[in-house]
Short mmCIF file of C-alpha atoms and ligand atoms in Angstrom, two decimals:
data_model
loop_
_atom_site.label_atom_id
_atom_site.label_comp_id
_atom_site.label_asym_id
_atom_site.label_seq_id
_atom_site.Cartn_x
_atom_site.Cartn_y
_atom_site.Cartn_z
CA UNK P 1 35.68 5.71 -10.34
CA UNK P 2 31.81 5.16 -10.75
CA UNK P 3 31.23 1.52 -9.82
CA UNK P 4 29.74 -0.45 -12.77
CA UNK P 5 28.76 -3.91 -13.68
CA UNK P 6 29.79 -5.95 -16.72
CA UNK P 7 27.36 -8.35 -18.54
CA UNK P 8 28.61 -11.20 -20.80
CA UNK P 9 26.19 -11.47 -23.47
CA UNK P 10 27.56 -14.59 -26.29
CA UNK P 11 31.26 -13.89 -24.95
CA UNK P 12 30.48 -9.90 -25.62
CA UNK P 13 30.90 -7.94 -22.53
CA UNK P 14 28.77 -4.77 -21.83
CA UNK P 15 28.83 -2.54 -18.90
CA UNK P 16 26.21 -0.95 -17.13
CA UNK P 17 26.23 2.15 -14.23
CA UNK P 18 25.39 1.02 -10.69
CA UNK P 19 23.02 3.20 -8.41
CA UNK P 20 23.87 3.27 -4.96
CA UNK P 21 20.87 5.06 -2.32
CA UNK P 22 21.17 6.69 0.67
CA UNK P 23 20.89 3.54 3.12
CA UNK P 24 23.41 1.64 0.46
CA UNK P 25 21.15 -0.20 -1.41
CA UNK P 26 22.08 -1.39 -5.03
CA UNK P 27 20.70 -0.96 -8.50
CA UNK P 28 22.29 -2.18 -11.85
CA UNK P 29 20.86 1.17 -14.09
CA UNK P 30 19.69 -0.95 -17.32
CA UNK P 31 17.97 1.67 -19.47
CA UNK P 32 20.08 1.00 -22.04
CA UNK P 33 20.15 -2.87 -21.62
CA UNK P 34 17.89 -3.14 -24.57
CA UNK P 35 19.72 -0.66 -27.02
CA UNK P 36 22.83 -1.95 -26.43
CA UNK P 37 22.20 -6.08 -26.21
CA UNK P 38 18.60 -7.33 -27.56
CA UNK P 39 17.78 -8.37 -24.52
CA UNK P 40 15.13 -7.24 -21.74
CA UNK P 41 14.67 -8.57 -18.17
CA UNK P 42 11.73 -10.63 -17.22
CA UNK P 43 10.70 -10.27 -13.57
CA UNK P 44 7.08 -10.67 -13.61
CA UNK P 45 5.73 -8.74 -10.32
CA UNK P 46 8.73 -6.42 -10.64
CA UNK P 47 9.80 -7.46 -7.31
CA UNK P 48 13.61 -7.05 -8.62
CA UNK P 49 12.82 -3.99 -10.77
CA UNK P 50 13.43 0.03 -9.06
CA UNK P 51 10.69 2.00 -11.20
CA UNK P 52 12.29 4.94 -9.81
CA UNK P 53 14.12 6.99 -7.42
CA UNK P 54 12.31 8.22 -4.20
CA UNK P 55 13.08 9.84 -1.36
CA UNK P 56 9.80 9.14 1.02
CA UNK P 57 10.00 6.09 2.58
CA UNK P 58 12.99 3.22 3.27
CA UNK P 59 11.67 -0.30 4.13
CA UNK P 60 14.47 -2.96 4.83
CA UNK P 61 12.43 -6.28 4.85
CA UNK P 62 15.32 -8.14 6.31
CA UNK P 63 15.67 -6.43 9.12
CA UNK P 64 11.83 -4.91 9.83
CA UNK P 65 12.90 -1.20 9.09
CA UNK P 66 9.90 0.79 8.08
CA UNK P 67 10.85 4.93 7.75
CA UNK P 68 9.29 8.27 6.34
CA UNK P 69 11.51 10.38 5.26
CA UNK P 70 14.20 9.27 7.86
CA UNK P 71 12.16 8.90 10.85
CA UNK P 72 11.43 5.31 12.18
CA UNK P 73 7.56 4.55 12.28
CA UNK P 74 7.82 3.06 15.82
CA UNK P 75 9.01 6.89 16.70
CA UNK P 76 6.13 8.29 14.34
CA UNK P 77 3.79 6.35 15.60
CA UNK P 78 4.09 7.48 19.20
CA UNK P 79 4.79 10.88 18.90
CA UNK P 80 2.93 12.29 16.05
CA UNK P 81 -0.52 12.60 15.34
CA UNK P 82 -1.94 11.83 11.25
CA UNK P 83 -1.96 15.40 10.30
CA UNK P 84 2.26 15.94 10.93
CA UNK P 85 2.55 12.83 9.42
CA UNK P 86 0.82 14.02 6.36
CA UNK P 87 2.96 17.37 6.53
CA UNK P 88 6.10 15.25 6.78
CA UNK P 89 5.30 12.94 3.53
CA UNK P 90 4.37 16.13 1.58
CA UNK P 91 7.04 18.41 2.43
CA UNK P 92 10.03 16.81 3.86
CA UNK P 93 9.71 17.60 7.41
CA UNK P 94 7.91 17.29 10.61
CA UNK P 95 5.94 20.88 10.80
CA UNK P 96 6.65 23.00 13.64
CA UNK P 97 3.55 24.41 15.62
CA UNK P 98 2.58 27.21 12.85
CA UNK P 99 3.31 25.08 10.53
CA UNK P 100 0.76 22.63 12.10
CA UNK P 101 -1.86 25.15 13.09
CA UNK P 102 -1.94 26.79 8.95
CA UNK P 103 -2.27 23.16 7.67
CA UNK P 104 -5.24 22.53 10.37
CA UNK P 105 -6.88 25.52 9.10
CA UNK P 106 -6.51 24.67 5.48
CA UNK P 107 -7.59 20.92 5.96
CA UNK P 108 -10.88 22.77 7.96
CA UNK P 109 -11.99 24.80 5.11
CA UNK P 110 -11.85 22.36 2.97
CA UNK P 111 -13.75 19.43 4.46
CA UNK P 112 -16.93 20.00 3.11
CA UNK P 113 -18.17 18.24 -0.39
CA UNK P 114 -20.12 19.77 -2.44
CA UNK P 115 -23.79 19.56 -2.07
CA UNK P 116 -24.20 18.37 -5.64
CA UNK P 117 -21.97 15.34 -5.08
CA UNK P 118 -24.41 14.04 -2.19
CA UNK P 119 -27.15 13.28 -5.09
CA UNK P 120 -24.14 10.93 -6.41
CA UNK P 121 -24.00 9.06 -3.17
CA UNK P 122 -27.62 8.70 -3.02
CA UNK P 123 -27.69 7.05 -6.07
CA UNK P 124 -25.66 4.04 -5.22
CA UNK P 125 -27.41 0.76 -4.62
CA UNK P 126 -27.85 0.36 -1.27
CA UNK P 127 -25.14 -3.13 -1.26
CA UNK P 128 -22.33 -1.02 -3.30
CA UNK P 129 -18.68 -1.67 -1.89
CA UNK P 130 -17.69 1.31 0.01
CA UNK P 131 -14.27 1.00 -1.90
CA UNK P 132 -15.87 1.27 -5.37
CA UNK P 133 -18.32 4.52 -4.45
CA UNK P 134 -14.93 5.94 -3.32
CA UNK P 135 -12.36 5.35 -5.87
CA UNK P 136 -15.70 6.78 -8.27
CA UNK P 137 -16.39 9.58 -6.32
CA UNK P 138 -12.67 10.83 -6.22
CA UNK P 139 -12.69 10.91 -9.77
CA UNK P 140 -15.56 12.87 -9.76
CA UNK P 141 -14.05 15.79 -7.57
CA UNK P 142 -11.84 16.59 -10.70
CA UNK P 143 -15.29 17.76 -11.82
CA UNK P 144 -15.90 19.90 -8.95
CA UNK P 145 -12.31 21.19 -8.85
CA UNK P 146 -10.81 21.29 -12.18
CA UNK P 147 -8.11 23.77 -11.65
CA UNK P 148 -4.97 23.29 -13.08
CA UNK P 149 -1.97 23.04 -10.34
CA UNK P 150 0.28 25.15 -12.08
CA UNK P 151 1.84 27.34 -8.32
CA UNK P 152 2.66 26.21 -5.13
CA UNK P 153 -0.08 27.14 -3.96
CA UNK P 154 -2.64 25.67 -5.87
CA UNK P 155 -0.76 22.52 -4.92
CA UNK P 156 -1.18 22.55 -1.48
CA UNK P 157 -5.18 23.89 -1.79
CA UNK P 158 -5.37 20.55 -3.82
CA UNK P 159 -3.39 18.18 -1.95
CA UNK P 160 -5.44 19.56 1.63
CA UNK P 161 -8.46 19.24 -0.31
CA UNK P 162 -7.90 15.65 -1.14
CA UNK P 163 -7.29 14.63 2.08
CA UNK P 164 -9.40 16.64 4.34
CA UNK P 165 -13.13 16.37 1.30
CA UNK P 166 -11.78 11.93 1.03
CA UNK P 167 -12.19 11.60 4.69
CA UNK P 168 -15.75 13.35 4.73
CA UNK P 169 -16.63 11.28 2.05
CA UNK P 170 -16.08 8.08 3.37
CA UNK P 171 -18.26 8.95 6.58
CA UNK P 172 -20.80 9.95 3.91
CA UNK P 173 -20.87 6.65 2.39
CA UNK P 174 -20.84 5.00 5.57
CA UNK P 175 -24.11 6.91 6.70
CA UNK P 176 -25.94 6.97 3.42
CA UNK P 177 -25.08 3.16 3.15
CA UNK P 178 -26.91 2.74 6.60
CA UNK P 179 -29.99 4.90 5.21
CA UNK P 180 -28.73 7.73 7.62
CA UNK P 181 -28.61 11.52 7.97
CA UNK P 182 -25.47 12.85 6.97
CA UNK P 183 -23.21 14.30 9.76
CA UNK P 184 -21.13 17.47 8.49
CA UNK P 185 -17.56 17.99 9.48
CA UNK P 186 -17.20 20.46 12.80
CA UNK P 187 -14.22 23.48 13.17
CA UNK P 188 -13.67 22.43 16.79
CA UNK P 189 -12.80 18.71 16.38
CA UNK P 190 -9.64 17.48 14.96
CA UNK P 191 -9.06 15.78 12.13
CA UNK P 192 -9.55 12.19 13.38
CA UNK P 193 -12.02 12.96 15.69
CA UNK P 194 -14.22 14.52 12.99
CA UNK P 195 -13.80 11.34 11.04
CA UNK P 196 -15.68 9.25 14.06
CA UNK P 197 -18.07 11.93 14.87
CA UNK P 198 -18.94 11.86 11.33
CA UNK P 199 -19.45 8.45 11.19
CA UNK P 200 -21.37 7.91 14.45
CA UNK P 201 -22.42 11.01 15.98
CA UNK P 202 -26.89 10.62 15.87
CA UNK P 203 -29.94 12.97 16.77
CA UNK P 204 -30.59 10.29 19.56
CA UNK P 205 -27.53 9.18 20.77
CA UNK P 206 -24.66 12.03 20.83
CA UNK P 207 -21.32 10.29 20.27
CA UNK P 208 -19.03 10.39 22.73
CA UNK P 209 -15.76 11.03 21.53
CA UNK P 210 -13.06 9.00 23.67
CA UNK P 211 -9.52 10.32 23.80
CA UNK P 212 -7.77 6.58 23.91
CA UNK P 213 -10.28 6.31 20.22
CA UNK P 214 -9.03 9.26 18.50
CA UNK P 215 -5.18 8.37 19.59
CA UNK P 216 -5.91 4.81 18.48
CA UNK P 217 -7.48 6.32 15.00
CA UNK P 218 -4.22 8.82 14.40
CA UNK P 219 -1.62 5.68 15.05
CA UNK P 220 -4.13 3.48 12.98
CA UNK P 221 -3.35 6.02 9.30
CA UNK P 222 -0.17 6.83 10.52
CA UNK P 223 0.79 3.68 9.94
CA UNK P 224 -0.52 3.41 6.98
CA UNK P 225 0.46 6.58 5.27
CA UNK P 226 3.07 4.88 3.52
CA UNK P 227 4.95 1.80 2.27
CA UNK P 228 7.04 2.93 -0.91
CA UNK P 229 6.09 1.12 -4.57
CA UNK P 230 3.65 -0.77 -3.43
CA UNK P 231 0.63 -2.31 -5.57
CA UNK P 232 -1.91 0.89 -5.23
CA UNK P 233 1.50 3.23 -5.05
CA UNK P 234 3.39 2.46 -8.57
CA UNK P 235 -0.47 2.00 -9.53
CA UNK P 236 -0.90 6.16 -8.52
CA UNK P 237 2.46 6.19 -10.19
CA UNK P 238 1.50 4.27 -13.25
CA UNK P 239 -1.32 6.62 -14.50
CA UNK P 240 0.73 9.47 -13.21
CA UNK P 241 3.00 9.07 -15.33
CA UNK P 242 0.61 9.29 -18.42
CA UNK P 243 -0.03 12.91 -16.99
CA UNK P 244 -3.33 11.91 -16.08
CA UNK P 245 -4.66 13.82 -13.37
CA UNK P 246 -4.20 13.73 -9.65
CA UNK P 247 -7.84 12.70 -9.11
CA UNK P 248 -7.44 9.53 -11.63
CA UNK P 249 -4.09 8.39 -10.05
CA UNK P 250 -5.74 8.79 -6.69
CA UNK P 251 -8.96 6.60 -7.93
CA UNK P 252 -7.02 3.83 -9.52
CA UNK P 253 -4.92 3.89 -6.64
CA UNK P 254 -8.30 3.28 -4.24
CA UNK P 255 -8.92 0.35 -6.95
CA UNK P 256 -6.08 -1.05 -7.15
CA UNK P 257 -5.91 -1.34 -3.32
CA UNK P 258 -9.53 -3.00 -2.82
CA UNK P 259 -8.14 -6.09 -3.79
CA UNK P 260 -7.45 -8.88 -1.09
CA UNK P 261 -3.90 -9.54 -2.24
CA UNK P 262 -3.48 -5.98 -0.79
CA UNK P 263 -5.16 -3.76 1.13
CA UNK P 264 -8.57 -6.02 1.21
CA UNK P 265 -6.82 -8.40 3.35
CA UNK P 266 -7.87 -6.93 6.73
CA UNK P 267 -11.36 -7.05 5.85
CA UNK P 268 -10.33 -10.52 4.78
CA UNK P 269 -8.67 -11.61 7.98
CA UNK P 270 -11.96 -10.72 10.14
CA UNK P 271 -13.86 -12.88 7.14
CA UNK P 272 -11.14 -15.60 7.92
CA UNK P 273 -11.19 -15.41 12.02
CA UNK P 274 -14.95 -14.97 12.38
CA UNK P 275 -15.02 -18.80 10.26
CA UNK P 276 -12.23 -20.05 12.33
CA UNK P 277 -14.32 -18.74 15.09
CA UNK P 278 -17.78 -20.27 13.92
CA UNK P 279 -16.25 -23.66 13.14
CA UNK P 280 -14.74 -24.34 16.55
CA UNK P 281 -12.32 -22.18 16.50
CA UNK P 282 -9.99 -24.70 14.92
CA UNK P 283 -6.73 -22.84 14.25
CA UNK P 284 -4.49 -25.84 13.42
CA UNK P 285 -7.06 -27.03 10.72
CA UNK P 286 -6.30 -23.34 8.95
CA UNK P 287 -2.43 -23.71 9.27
CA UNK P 288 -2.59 -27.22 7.48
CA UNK P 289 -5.19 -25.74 4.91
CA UNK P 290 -2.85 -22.77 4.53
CA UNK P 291 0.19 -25.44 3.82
CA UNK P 292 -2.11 -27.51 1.42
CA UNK P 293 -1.22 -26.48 -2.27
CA UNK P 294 -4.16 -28.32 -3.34
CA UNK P 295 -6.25 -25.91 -1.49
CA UNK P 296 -6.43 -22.34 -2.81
CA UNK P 297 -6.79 -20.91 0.93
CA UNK P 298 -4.12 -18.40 2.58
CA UNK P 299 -3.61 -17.15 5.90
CA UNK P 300 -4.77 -13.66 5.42
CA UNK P 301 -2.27 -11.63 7.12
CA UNK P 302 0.55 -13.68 6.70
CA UNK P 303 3.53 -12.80 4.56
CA UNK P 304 4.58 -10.03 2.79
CA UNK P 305 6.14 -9.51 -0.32
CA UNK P 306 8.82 -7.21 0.49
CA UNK P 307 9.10 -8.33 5.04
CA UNK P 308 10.68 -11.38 5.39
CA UNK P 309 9.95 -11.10 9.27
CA UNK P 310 7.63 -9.45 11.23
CA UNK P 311 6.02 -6.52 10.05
CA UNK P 312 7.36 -3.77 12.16
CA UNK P 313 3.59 -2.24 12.04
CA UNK P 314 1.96 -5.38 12.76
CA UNK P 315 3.80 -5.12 16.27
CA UNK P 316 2.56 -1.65 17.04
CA UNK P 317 -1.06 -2.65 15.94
CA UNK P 318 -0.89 -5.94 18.39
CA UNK P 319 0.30 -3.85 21.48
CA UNK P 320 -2.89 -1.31 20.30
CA UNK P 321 -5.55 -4.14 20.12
CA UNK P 322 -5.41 -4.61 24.11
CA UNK P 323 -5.60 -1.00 24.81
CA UNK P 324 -8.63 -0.23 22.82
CA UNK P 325 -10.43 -3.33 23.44
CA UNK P 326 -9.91 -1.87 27.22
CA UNK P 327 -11.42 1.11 26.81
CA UNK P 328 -14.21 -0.21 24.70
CA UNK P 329 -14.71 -2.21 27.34
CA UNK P 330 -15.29 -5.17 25.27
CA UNK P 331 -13.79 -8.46 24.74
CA UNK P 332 -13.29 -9.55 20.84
CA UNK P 333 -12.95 -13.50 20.68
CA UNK P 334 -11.28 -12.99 17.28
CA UNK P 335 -8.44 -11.35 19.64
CA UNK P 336 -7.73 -14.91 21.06
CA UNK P 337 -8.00 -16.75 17.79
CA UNK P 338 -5.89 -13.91 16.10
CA UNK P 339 -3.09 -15.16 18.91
CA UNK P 340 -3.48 -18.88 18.59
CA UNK P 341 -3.19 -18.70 15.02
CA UNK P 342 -0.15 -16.59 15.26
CA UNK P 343 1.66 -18.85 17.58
CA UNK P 344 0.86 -22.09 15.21
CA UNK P 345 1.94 -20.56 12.38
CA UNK P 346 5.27 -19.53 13.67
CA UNK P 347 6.09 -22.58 14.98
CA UNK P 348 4.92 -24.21 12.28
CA UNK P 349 8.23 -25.26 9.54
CA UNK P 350 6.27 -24.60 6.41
CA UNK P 351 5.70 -20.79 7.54
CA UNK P 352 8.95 -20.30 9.09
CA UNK P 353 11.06 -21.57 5.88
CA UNK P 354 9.10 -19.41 3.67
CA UNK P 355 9.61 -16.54 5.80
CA UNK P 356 5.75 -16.44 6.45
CA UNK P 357 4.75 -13.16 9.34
CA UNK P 358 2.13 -11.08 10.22
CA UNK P 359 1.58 -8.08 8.67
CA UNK P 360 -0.31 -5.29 9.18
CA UNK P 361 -3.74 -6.23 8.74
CA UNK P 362 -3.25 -9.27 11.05
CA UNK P 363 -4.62 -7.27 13.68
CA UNK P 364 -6.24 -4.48 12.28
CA UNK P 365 -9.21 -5.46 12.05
CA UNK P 366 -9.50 -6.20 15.69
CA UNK P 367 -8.65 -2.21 16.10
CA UNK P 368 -11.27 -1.10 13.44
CA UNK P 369 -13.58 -3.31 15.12
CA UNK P 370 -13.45 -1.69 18.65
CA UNK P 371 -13.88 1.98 17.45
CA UNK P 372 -16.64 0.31 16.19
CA UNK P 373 -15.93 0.72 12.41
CA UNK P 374 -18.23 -1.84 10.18
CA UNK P 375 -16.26 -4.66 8.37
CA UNK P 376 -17.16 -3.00 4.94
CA UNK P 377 -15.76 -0.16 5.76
CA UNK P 378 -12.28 -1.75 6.74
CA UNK P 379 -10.32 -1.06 3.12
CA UNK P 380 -11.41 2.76 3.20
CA UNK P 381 -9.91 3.05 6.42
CA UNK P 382 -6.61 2.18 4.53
CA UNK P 383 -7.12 4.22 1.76
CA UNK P 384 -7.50 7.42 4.07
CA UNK P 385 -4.33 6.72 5.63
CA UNK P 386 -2.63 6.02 2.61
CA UNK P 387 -3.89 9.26 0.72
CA UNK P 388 -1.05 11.39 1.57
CA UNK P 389 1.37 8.55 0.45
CA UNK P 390 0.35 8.30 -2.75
CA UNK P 391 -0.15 12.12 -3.19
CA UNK P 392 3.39 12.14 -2.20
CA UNK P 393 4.71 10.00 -4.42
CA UNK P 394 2.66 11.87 -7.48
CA UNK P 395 4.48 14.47 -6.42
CA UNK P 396 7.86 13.11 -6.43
CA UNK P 397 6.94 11.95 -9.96
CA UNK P 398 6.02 15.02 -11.61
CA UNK P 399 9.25 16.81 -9.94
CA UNK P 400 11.28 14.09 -11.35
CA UNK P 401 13.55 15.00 -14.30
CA UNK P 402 14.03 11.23 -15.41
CA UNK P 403 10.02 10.20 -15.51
CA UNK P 404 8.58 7.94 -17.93
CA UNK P 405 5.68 6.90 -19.20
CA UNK P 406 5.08 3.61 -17.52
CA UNK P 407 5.44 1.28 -20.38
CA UNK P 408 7.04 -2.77 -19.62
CA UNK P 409 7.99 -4.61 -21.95
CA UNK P 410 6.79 -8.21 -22.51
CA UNK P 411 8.13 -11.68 -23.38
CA UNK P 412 5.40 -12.71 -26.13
CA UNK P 413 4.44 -16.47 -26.26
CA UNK P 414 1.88 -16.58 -28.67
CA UNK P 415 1.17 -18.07 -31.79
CA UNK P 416 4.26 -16.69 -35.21
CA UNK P 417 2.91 -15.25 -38.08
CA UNK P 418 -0.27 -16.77 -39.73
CA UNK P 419 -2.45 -16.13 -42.13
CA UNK P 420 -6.76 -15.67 -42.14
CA UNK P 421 -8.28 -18.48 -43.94
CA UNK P 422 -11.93 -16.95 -44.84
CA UNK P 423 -14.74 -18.04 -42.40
CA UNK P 424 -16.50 -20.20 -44.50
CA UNK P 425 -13.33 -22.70 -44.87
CA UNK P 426 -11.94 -22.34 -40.98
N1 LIG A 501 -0.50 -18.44 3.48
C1 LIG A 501 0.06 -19.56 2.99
N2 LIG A 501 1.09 -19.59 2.12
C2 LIG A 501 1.57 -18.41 1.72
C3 LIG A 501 1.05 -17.19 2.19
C4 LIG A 501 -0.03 -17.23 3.10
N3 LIG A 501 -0.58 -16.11 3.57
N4 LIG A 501 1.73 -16.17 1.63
C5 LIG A 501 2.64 -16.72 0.84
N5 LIG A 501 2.56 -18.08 0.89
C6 LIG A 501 3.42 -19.03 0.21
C7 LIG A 501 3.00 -19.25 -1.23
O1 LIG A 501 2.06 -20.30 -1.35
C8 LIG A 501 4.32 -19.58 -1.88
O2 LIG A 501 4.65 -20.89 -1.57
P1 LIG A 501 5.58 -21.82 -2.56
O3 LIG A 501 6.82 -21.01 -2.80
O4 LIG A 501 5.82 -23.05 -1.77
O5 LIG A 501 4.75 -22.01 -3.79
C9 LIG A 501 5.30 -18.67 -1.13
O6 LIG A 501 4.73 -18.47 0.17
C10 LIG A 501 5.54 -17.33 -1.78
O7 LIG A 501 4.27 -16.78 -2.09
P2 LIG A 501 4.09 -15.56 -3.09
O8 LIG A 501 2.64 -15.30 -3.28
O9 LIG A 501 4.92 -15.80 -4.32
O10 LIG A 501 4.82 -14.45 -2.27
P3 LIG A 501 4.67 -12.94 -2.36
O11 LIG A 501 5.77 -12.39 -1.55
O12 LIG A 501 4.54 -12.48 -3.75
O13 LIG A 501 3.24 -12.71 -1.66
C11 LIG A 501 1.46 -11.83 -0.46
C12 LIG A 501 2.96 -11.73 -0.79
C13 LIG A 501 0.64 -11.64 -1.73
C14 LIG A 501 1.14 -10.71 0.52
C15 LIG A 501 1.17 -13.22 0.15
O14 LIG A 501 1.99 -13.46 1.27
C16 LIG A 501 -0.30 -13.39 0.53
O15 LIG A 501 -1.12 -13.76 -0.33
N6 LIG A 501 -0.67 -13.14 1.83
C17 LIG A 501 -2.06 -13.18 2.24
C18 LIG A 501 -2.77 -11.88 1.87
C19 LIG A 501 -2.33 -10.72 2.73
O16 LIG A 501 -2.22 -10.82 3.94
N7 LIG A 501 -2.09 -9.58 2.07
C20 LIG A 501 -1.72 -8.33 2.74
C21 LIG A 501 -0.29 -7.96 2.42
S1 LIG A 501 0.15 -6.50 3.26
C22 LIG A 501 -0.56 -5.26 2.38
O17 LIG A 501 -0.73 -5.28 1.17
C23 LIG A 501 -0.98 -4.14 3.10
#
């Protein structure tokens, strides 16, 4: 018999369907909570609420468990490059080699932006956030593309599109920002090494595009192409389920992730290291200001709404600090503070009772910084790799027979009914 779960409600019972998923985890199914009882929930954050089914990724925060579609990111990481991890969120499954080699061509043609759209760049103030021209300028490609994706293959064009024209324009803002000659995407690079030639190649000084720089780039997004209903996610979600279009999800999504709650906080943790850095390097003083309630500061990179322990990317991203700080041949002194303030804080009994780790953008920052990525740049480096995520999950929402428009419900404290009393008499 379907397992279900009774709820006593003034001595009246009522009993609601339980949803099991594939890894056993549990979900009371209250859609009909409110016809049958009065009552909502209230779970501000909705860090007890599923918004839906999916299929993409399984995090267990207990344990550390991060997976795409079945396959553990510590194995993804190491064996596949950004593009088959794109594939895999989008279709299912790893591609195999023709597979790979149509999606490579696809994500080739499509790399250029339209010349038009450069006159948008140019128009930017000079100071504009890098995340702002980009969640504006996505919502401008509807413009350029307004096709409706009503086959398969218009899909795909759209979805290869997206990732391939997002990736040139982010090296387009980067070089326009610097007063720079724009560098155009080449058919004989790959996809992440495009990305860096784009951004640094110059008339004077040919880049030089290092192996260990374009592995470190591909393990960099891969890790980030996913992390189920996150802020930016149910955000892509959110105004995807309003039928807006892909290109509107997408640029909320960007939005929603520029904040330093989310994916702001690596640029945020280089902010907060270079001032440990500058003031001594002081890292106990930052624990106790991190303890202090009094004090609104927070150790960037700590915690984690959903990981209770280490983030299981954070440990991949450590291990790839040394290695590209090798072949950059560079020492970063925010590498030494980033370890001191680790150790503190894990020894320390405030951050161990409340379950306080690193996550991802702990350290990378440290990683950005060697492939010589500017600091303003850090939060569009997370938005490329989390592209095919959300696109993913837009997908899984408009296949989805039980989608609805997003729409919470509230608890109203406000003022009861009153009545106007006319201005002059107020
Ligand atoms: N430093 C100090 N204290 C912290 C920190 C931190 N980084 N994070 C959480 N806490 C404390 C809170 O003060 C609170 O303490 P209290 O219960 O004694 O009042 C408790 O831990 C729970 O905090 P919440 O904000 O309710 O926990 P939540 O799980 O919602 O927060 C969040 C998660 C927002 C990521 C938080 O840990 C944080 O602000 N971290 C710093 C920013 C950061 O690194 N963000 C990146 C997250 S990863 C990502 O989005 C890619």
């Amino acid at each position: 018999m379907a397992e279900t779960v009774t709820i006593i409600i003034d001595g009246e019972k009522y009993e609601f369907p339980v949803i099991t998923g594939s890894e056993g985890e549990k979900a009371i199914d209250i859609r009909q909570l409110r016809a049958k009882t009065g009552y909502i929930t209230y779970d501000p954050g909705f860090g007890n609420s599923g918004s839906c089914k999916s299929a993409i990724t399984y995090m267990d925060g207990k344990k550390g468990v991060l997976r795409y579609r079945g396959y553990p990111i510590e194995d993804l990481a190491e064996n596949c490059c950004f593009v088959e991890v794109c594939y895999l969120l989008l279709n299912g499954d790893l591609p195999n080699r023709s597979e790979y080699q149509r999606v490579s061509v696809m994500l080739n043609d499509h790399s250029l932006v339209h010349e038009d759209m450069q006159i948008f760049f140019q128009n930017f103030p000079r100071s504009s956030n890098p995340m702002g021209i980009l969640s504006s300028m996505v919502n401008a490609l509807r413009s350029f593309y307004p096709e409706l994706m009503t086959t398969e293959e218009a899909m795909e064009i759209t979805f290869m599109r997206l990732i391939s024209k997002v990736r040139t324009m982010a090296a387009m803002s980067h070089r326009i920002s610097r007063g720079h000659k724009i560098v155009y995407p080449r058919p004989d690079y790959s996809y992440c090494a495009n990305f860096l030639n784009m951004m640094f190649d110059s008339p004077v000084r040919p880049y030089e595009i290092k192996k260990e720089f374009v592995d470190a780039l591909n393990m960099f997004w891969v890790l980030h192409a996913d992390h189920e209903q996150n802020c930016s996610t149910s955000t892509v979600r959110g105004v995807g389920s309003a039928r807006a279009n892909i290109y509107a999800a997408l640029s909320a999504g960007i939005a929603a992730l520029w904040g330093p709650l989310h994916g702001g906080a690596n640029r945020a943790v280089v902010e907060m290291l270079e001032d440990i850095r500058k003031n001594g390097g002081d890292v106990k003083k930052a624990v106790e200001r991190a303890k202090d309630k009094n004090d609104p500061f927070r150790l960037m990179g700590f915690g984690h709404s959903v990981y209770k322990t280490y983030d299981p990317r954070a440990k991949i991203m450590k291990k790839m600090c040394d290695k590209v700080l090798a072949v950059a041949n560079t020492q970063d002194p925010l590498l030494d503070i980033a370890m001191q303030l680790e150790e503190v804080a894990l020894n320390d009994d405030y951050f161990k009772d409340h379950n306080l780790y690193p996550n991802i953008d702990f350290y990378s920052g440290i990683v950005l910084r060697a492939l010589g990525i500017p600091v303003e740049m850090f939060t569009v480096m997370f938005a490329l790799g989390r592209l095919p995520g959300w696109i993913a999950h837009w997908r899984e929402l408009m296949d989805d027979p039980e989608k609805k428009l997003f729409r919470p419900r509230q608890v109203y404290v406000g003022e009861t009914e009153r009545r106007v009393i006319p201005i002059d008499e107020r």
